[in-house]
XYZ file of C-alpha atoms in Angstrom:
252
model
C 0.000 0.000 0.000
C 1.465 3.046 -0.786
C 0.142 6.360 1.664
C 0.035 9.945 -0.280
C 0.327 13.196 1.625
C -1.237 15.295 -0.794
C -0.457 19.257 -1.143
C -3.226 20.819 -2.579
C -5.647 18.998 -1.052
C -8.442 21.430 -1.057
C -7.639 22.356 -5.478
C -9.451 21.348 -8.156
C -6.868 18.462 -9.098
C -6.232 17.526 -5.391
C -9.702 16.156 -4.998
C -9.492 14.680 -8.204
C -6.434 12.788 -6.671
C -8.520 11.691 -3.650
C -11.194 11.164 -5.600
C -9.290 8.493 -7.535
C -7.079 6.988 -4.605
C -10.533 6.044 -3.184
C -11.508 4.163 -6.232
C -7.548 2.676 -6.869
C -6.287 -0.201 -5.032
C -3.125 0.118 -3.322
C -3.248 3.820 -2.820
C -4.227 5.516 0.227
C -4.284 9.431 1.244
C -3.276 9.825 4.577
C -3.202 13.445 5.069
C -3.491 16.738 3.303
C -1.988 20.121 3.083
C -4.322 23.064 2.255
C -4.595 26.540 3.496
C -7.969 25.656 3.207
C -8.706 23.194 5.895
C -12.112 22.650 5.493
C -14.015 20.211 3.541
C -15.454 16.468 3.275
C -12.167 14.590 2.838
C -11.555 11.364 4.785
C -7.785 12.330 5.844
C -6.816 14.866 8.447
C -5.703 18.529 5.957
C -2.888 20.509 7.588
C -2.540 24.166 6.426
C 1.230 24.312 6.424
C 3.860 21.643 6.304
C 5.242 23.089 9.692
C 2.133 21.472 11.416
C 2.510 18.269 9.384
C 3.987 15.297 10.997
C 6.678 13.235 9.918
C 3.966 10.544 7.766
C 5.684 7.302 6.158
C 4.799 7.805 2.793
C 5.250 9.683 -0.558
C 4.659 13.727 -0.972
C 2.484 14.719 -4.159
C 2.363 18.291 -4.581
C -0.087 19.825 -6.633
C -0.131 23.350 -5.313
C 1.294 26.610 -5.800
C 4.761 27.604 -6.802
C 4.533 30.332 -3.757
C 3.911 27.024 -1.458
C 7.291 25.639 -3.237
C 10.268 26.302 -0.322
C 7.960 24.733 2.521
C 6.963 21.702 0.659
C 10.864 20.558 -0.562
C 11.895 21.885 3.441
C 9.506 19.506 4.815
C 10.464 16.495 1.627
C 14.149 16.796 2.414
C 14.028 16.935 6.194
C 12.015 13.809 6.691
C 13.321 12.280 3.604
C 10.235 11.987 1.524
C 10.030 11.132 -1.789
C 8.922 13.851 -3.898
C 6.123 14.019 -7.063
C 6.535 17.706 -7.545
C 2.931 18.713 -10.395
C 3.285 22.311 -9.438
C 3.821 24.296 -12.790
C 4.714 27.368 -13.377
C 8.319 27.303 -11.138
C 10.801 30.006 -11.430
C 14.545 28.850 -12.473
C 15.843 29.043 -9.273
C 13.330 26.378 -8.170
C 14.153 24.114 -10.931
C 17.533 24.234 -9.487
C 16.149 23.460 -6.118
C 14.579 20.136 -7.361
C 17.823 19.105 -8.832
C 20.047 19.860 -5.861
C 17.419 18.039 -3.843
C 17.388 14.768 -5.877
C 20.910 14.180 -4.747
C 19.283 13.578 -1.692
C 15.830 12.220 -1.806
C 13.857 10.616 -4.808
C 12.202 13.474 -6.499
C 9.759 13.014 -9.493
C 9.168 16.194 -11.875
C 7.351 16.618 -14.996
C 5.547 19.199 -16.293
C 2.809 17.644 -17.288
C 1.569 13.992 -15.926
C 0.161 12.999 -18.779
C 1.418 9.841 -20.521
C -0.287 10.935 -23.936
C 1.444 14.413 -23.375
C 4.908 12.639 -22.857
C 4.355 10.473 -25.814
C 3.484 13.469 -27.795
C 7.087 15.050 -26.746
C 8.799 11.536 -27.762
C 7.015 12.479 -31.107
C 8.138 15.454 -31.339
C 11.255 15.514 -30.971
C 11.862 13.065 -33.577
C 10.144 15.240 -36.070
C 12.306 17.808 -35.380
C 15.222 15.706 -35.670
C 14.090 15.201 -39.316
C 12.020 18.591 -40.347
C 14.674 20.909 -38.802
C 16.392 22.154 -41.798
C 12.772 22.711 -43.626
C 10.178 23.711 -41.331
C 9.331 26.308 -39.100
C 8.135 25.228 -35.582
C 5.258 26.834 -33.391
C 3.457 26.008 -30.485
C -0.121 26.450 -29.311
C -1.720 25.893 -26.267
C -4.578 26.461 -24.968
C -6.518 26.262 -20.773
C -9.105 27.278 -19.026
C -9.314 31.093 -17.568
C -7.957 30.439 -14.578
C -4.720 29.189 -15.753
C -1.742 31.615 -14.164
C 1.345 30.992 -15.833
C 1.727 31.410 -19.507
C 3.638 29.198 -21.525
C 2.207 26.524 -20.209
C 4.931 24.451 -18.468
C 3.874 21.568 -20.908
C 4.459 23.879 -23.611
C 7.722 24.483 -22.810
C 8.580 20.856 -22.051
C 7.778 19.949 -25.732
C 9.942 22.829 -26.829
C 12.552 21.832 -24.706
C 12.238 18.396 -25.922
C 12.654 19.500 -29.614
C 15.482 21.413 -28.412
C 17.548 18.446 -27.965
C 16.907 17.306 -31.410
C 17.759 20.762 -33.103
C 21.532 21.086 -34.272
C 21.127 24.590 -33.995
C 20.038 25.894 -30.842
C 16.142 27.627 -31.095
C 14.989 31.182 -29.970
C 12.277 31.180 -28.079
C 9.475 33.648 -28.578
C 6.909 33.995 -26.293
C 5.335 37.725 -27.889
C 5.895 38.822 -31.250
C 4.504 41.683 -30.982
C 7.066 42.992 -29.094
C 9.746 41.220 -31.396
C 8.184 42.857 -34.276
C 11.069 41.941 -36.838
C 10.760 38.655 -39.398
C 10.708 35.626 -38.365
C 14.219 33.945 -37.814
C 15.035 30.254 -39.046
C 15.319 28.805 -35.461
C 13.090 30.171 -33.661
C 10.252 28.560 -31.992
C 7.012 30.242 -31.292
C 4.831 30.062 -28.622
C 0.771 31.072 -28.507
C -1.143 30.743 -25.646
C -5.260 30.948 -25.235
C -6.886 31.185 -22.172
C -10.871 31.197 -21.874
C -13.738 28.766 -20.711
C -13.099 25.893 -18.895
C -10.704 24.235 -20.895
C -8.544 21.786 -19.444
C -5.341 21.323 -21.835
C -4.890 21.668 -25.478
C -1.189 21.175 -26.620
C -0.304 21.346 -30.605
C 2.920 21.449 -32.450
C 3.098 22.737 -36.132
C 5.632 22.333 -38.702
C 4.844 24.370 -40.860
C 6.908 24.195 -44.602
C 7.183 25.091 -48.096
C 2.938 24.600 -49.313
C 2.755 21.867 -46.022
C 1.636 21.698 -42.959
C 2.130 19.296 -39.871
C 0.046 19.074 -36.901
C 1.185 17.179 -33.892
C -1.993 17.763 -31.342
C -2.882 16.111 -27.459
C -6.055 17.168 -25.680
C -6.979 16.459 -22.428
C -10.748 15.922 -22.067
C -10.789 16.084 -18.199
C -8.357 16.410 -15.309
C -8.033 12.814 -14.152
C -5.740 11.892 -17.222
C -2.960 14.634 -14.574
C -4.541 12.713 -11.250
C -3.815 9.126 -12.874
C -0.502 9.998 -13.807
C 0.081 11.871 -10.289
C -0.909 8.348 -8.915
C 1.414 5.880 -10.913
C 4.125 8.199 -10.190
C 3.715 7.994 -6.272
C 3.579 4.400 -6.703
C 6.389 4.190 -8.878
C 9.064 6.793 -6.461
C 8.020 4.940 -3.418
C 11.338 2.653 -2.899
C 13.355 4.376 -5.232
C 16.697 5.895 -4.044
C 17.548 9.779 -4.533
C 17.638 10.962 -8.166
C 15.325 13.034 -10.482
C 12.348 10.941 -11.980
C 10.414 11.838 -14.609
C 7.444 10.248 -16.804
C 9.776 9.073 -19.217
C 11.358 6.975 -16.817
C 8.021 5.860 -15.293
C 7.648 4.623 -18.997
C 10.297 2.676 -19.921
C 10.359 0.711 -16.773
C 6.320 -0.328 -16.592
């Protein structure tokens, strides 16, 4: 049985996450972190990990970047493995998580998706072989509510292409403000927010009289909460190093 503390508890994809671990066997939520404390869920919600105990278990955050320094403080000084699903983290705490995987098992991806990871896998092979031909952009697209812009997901795809590129890519978030011609490695970025959409990612390679379209959508949150899940499962024994979905892949 594998016990979740979950951060976030009170968020829309927290009680998807306890919604699930209800209905999936060998999963358990033992306790919460909210500043919300209130609510109808079966496991005692703290509202900061300084009143948390020390819990035997795995840490899946799925919170706030601003929530970020208390959440590793408390991973690293009981030594629980990590599943950091916060997006939108600043550099510096990207550097965090890797400093801290020296130490304890940390999982990070920026989207926990398997069709999302399989869609970078795909991508960056077709930039391996379009590169010299096509120009790249990327659209994405979430509900209004959505803070950070690129998506992190968005971002992760370019950053997979990235490794494919022989030439390293600009990216450019507003061209608006550019406002020169477009250059031969640069990747673009679009972002739509409105409604209550949940995720749309696409890719385009876009060449001479042809057009490619690599596309994922996410229909609902759970596809992040079941992905969230596996990963818990999956850190549980492991020693300290930085996890991602990719691994999670290749080993199931």
């Amino acid at each position: 049985m594998t016990h979740i503390i979950l951060s976030g508890a009170n968020g829309a994809m927290g009680r998807t996450i306890a919604r699930l671990a209800g209905e999936t066997h060998g999963v358990k939520i033992v306790a919460g972190l909210d500043k919300n404390t209130q609510g109808a869920a079966d496991f005692p919600i703290y509202a900061s990990p300084e009143q948390l105990p020390e819990i035997k278990g795995v840490l899946v955050d799925f919170s706030h970047p601003s929530a970020f320094d208390g959440i590793l403080r408390y991973a690293l000084d009981t030594e629980t493995p990590l599943v950091m699903c916060t997006t939108g983290l600043a550099p510096e705490q990207l550097d965090a998580i890797r400093a801290a995987a020296k130490r304890i098992a940390v999982f990070h991806s920026a989207n926990m998706s398997i069709g999302i990871n399989l869609l970078a896998d795909l991508a960056r092979r077709a930039a391996a072989l379009l590169q010299d031909q096509f120009d790249i952009e990327i659209i994405e697209r979430h509900h209004n509510k959505k803070i950070d812009a690129p998506s992190g997901t968005a971002l992760m795809l370019a950053d997979a292409m990235r490794e494919a590129l022989s030439e390293q890519p600009r990216y450019v978030y507003d061209r608006h403000a550019v406002r020169e011609r477009r250059q031969k490695n640069d990747i673009g970025f679009s972002s739509v927010r409105g409604g209550t959409i949940v995720g749309e990612h696409e890719i385009l390679f876009a060449g001479t009289d042809e057009l490619i379209e690599l596309r994922h959508t996410a229909t609902s949150k759970e596809v992040f909460a079941v992905g969230a899940l596996r990963a818990a499962v999956y850190l549980e024994n492991k020693g300290p190093g930085l996890y991602n979905m990719s691994n999670l892949i290749q080993e199931v």
